[in-house]
């Protein structure tokens, strides 16, 4: 399996990467430096990456390496210190509904019901739509995540899995071009997690938005993603490697796990995370 | 399997048994209050303190009339405690409503804008320490007129907890909720009604509850500046000047009771309106 490891740090397979000049979403020489008490702290250093429209990208890397920071520059909650992030040829400067986020802590409004949370998003983004249509969109997206029954429940009455479903329904109901998920299933039990992964894939198959998702789970990435971005350790993290995950879609968990490629890819990722960029190492 | 001789709980308990069982909750306050009244009775009968004994509130002609006929109305200021209270309450309601409106509005502003907060916080912290009574001469100079001066004293006493708690509530809006509003590009009006107010509401209510007590406490100070008007505050002041000590005691007990009712009312409203979070 060691033969699969790409020697070059920027070893993204050329076949999958779009020509950088006109990619749908691209990071151009993006660095992020935070000023701290002990002087400037470089989180990300000169990131270059291109993402195709409709692609499902997963990002993996050790805690604190800058995954959230990377995606925050797409959602617009953080701005690059150097370089720029370009979507559709336009530089990203602030948050907007075309880049919807599924937040790490769900960020649902507890004084509203599941239905009201989704409706509020639809109504905020598309206020001019006829009332009937906004209600229809809300119901439709709650149904997609299997929450028709629980729609009228207050957020506090929902389980963690149900909350995450509402958050996903809310994010997709406004039809974003890019969907950003920051470790969405980390806090869920194994069964709920697999259910939600499948639901997410099903919905993504119908909407074909571009997905950027942070995960700590290699199997999750292998099941969901077209490509897996593996980041080196911070400070000054870089993209170590981008792995192509070419299983045909629609995917079936059992089938891909029988594919010998699955284990090659899995070992490649494990080797990256636990040998070449093991957590204790300071990247150099 | 374990043999038990005691009866099932809830099965026909005699009233006496029930009384002894629940006594844990009502006995201590009863003993405490009763003991206090008894001590007071003994001390004033023995002449140790100059206050009339609690029993004299019922034996003395003036206070007995006030207790048993709260609705009497002999014109002018000679009215029952109910009318005195209503006059005071309407005054408190005006000052308090004004304090709530201004306090919430200013609280939201300084909660949203740290610079404005930094500019005015020292001033607010200073002003809120000024006692209601100290505001009286200032109010009179400011307004030259009793009625607005009294309302101002209530207003200025009640506003600070509302203002400070509202500002804190706005500052405490979780960043996650703000981020949702940002990514959805909510209009500020929508952010205000759907996120800010519901999120800050528990804090606002805490302020409102503290303030209703303070507003009521300020009533005596407020009504001292209004000689010759109907109201429980002036009633006490008047009784003091005419040396009707029994009336003073009754008035003070009455004020305490009304304050308690107002506080309970706000607490109840708080649990009803404030969403469970
Ligand atoms: N506002 C900030 N000021 C200073 N340092 C920051 C700030 N935000 C993040 N950092 C630092 O940047 C680094 C990357 O943070 P980031 O949240 O992007 O990591 P992450 O890869 O998402 O980690 P995790 O997997 O634990 O979520 C961390 O070392 C963090 O301490
Ligand atoms: Mg993170």
JSON list of N, CA and C in Angstrom, two decimals, chain A residues 108-112 154-157, chain B residues 177 198-199 201-202 269-277:
[
{"chain": "A", "resi": 108, "resn": "UNK", "atom": "N", "xyz": [-29.96, 26.21, 15.62]},
{"chain": "A", "resi": 108, "resn": "UNK", "atom": "CA", "xyz": [-31.40, 26.37, 15.37]},
{"chain": "A", "resi": 108, "resn": "UNK", "atom": "C", "xyz": [-31.95, 27.29, 16.46]},
{"chain": "A", "resi": 109, "resn": "UNK", "atom": "N", "xyz": [-33.01, 28.00, 16.12]},
{"chain": "A", "resi": 109, "resn": "UNK", "atom": "CA", "xyz": [-33.56, 28.94, 17.10]},
{"chain": "A", "resi": 109, "resn": "UNK", "atom": "C", "xyz": [-34.54, 28.19, 18.00]},
{"chain": "A", "resi": 110, "resn": "UNK", "atom": "N", "xyz": [-34.22, 28.09, 19.28]},
{"chain": "A", "resi": 110, "resn": "UNK", "atom": "CA", "xyz": [-34.99, 27.20, 20.17]},
{"chain": "A", "resi": 110, "resn": "UNK", "atom": "C", "xyz": [-36.41, 27.68, 20.45]},
{"chain": "A", "resi": 111, "resn": "UNK", "atom": "N", "xyz": [-36.69, 28.95, 20.19]},
{"chain": "A", "resi": 111, "resn": "UNK", "atom": "CA", "xyz": [-38.05, 29.44, 20.46]},
{"chain": "A", "resi": 111, "resn": "UNK", "atom": "C", "xyz": [-38.99, 29.13, 19.29]},
{"chain": "A", "resi": 112, "resn": "UNK", "atom": "N", "xyz": [-38.45, 28.54, 18.23]},
{"chain": "A", "resi": 112, "resn": "UNK", "atom": "CA", "xyz": [-39.30, 28.17, 17.11]},
{"chain": "A", "resi": 112, "resn": "UNK", "atom": "C", "xyz": [-39.40, 26.65, 16.97]},
{"chain": "A", "resi": 154, "resn": "UNK", "atom": "N", "xyz": [-41.08, 21.86, 19.06]},
{"chain": "A", "resi": 154, "resn": "UNK", "atom": "CA", "xyz": [-40.07, 22.85, 19.39]},
{"chain": "A", "resi": 154, "resn": "UNK", "atom": "C", "xyz": [-38.68, 22.18, 19.35]},
{"chain": "A", "resi": 155, "resn": "UNK", "atom": "N", "xyz": [-37.67, 22.97, 19.02]},
{"chain": "A", "resi": 155, "resn": "UNK", "atom": "CA", "xyz": [-36.32, 22.42, 18.86]},
{"chain": "A", "resi": 155, "resn": "UNK", "atom": "C", "xyz": [-35.86, 21.66, 20.11]},
{"chain": "A", "resi": 156, "resn": "UNK", "atom": "N", "xyz": [-36.24, 22.19, 21.28]},
{"chain": "A", "resi": 156, "resn": "UNK", "atom": "CA", "xyz": [-35.79, 21.55, 22.53]},
{"chain": "A", "resi": 156, "resn": "UNK", "atom": "C", "xyz": [-36.32, 20.14, 22.69]},
{"chain": "A", "resi": 157, "resn": "UNK", "atom": "N", "xyz": [-37.43, 19.85, 22.01]},
{"chain": "A", "resi": 157, "resn": "UNK", "atom": "CA", "xyz": [-38.02, 18.53, 22.14]},
{"chain": "A", "resi": 157, "resn": "UNK", "atom": "C", "xyz": [-37.40, 17.52, 21.19]},
{"chain": "B", "resi": 177, "resn": "UNK", "atom": "N", "xyz": [-26.45, 32.23, 16.52]},
{"chain": "B", "resi": 177, "resn": "UNK", "atom": "CA", "xyz": [-27.70, 32.84, 16.02]},
{"chain": "B", "resi": 177, "resn": "UNK", "atom": "C", "xyz": [-27.38, 34.05, 15.14]},
{"chain": "B", "resi": 198, "resn": "UNK", "atom": "N", "xyz": [-36.57, 37.44, 20.98]},
{"chain": "B", "resi": 198, "resn": "UNK", "atom": "CA", "xyz": [-36.76, 36.16, 21.67]},
{"chain": "B", "resi": 198, "resn": "UNK", "atom": "C", "xyz": [-35.53, 35.73, 22.47]},
{"chain": "B", "resi": 199, "resn": "UNK", "atom": "N", "xyz": [-34.35, 36.02, 21.94]},
{"chain": "B", "resi": 199, "resn": "UNK", "atom": "CA", "xyz": [-33.14, 35.59, 22.62]},
{"chain": "B", "resi": 199, "resn": "UNK", "atom": "C", "xyz": [-32.90, 36.38, 23.90]},
{"chain": "B", "resi": 201, "resn": "UNK", "atom": "N", "xyz": [-35.21, 37.99, 25.63]},
{"chain": "B", "resi": 201, "resn": "UNK", "atom": "CA", "xyz": [-36.42, 38.11, 26.43]},
{"chain": "B", "resi": 201, "resn": "UNK", "atom": "C", "xyz": [-36.26, 37.67, 27.89]},
{"chain": "B", "resi": 202, "resn": "UNK", "atom": "N", "xyz": [-35.60, 36.55, 28.16]},
{"chain": "B", "resi": 202, "resn": "UNK", "atom": "CA", "xyz": [-35.46, 36.17, 29.57]},
{"chain": "B", "resi": 202, "resn": "UNK", "atom": "C", "xyz": [-34.71, 37.23, 30.38]},
{"chain": "B", "resi": 269, "resn": "UNK", "atom": "N", "xyz": [-45.87, 36.11, 35.04]},
{"chain": "B", "resi": 269, "resn": "UNK", "atom": "CA", "xyz": [-45.85, 36.55, 33.64]},
{"chain": "B", "resi": 269, "resn": "UNK", "atom": "C", "xyz": [-44.59, 36.04, 32.94]},
{"chain": "B", "resi": 270, "resn": "UNK", "atom": "N", "xyz": [-43.49, 36.06, 33.70]},
{"chain": "B", "resi": 270, "resn": "UNK", "atom": "CA", "xyz": [-42.20, 35.62, 33.18]},
{"chain": "B", "resi": 270, "resn": "UNK", "atom": "C", "xyz": [-42.26, 34.16, 32.72]},
{"chain": "B", "resi": 271, "resn": "UNK", "atom": "N", "xyz": [-42.86, 33.31, 33.56]},
{"chain": "B", "resi": 271, "resn": "UNK", "atom": "CA", "xyz": [-42.94, 31.90, 33.19]},
{"chain": "B", "resi": 271, "resn": "UNK", "atom": "C", "xyz": [-43.91, 31.69, 32.04]},
{"chain": "B", "resi": 272, "resn": "UNK", "atom": "N", "xyz": [-44.91, 32.60, 31.90]},
{"chain": "B", "resi": 272, "resn": "UNK", "atom": "CA", "xyz": [-45.88, 32.43, 30.83]},
{"chain": "B", "resi": 272, "resn": "UNK", "atom": "C", "xyz": [-45.33, 32.88, 29.48]},
{"chain": "B", "resi": 273, "resn": "UNK", "atom": "N", "xyz": [-44.68, 34.04, 29.46]},
{"chain": "B", "resi": 273, "resn": "UNK", "atom": "CA", "xyz": [-44.30, 34.66, 28.18]},
{"chain": "B", "resi": 273, "resn": "UNK", "atom": "C", "xyz": [-42.93, 34.20, 27.73]},
{"chain": "B", "resi": 274, "resn": "UNK", "atom": "N", "xyz": [-41.99, 34.19, 28.67]},
{"chain": "B", "resi": 274, "resn": "UNK", "atom": "CA", "xyz": [-40.62, 33.85, 28.32]},
{"chain": "B", "resi": 274, "resn": "UNK", "atom": "C", "xyz": [-40.55, 32.39, 27.86]},
{"chain": "B", "resi": 275, "resn": "UNK", "atom": "N", "xyz": [-40.04, 32.13, 26.65]},
{"chain": "B", "resi": 275, "resn": "UNK", "atom": "CA", "xyz": [-40.00, 30.76, 26.18]},
{"chain": "B", "resi": 275, "resn": "UNK", "atom": "C", "xyz": [-39.01, 29.93, 26.99]},
{"chain": "B", "resi": 276, "resn": "UNK", "atom": "N", "xyz": [-39.34, 28.71, 27.26]},
{"chain": "B", "resi": 276, "resn": "UNK", "atom": "CA", "xyz": [-38.45, 27.85, 28.04]},
{"chain": "B", "resi": 276, "resn": "UNK", "atom": "C", "xyz": [-37.17, 27.56, 27.26]},
{"chain": "B", "resi": 277, "resn": "UNK", "atom": "N", "xyz": [-36.07, 27.96, 27.82]},
{"chain": "B", "resi": 277, "resn": "UNK", "atom": "CA", "xyz": [-34.81, 27.74, 27.09]},
{"chain": "B", "resi": 277, "resn": "UNK", "atom": "C", "xyz": [-33.83, 26.93, 27.91]}
]
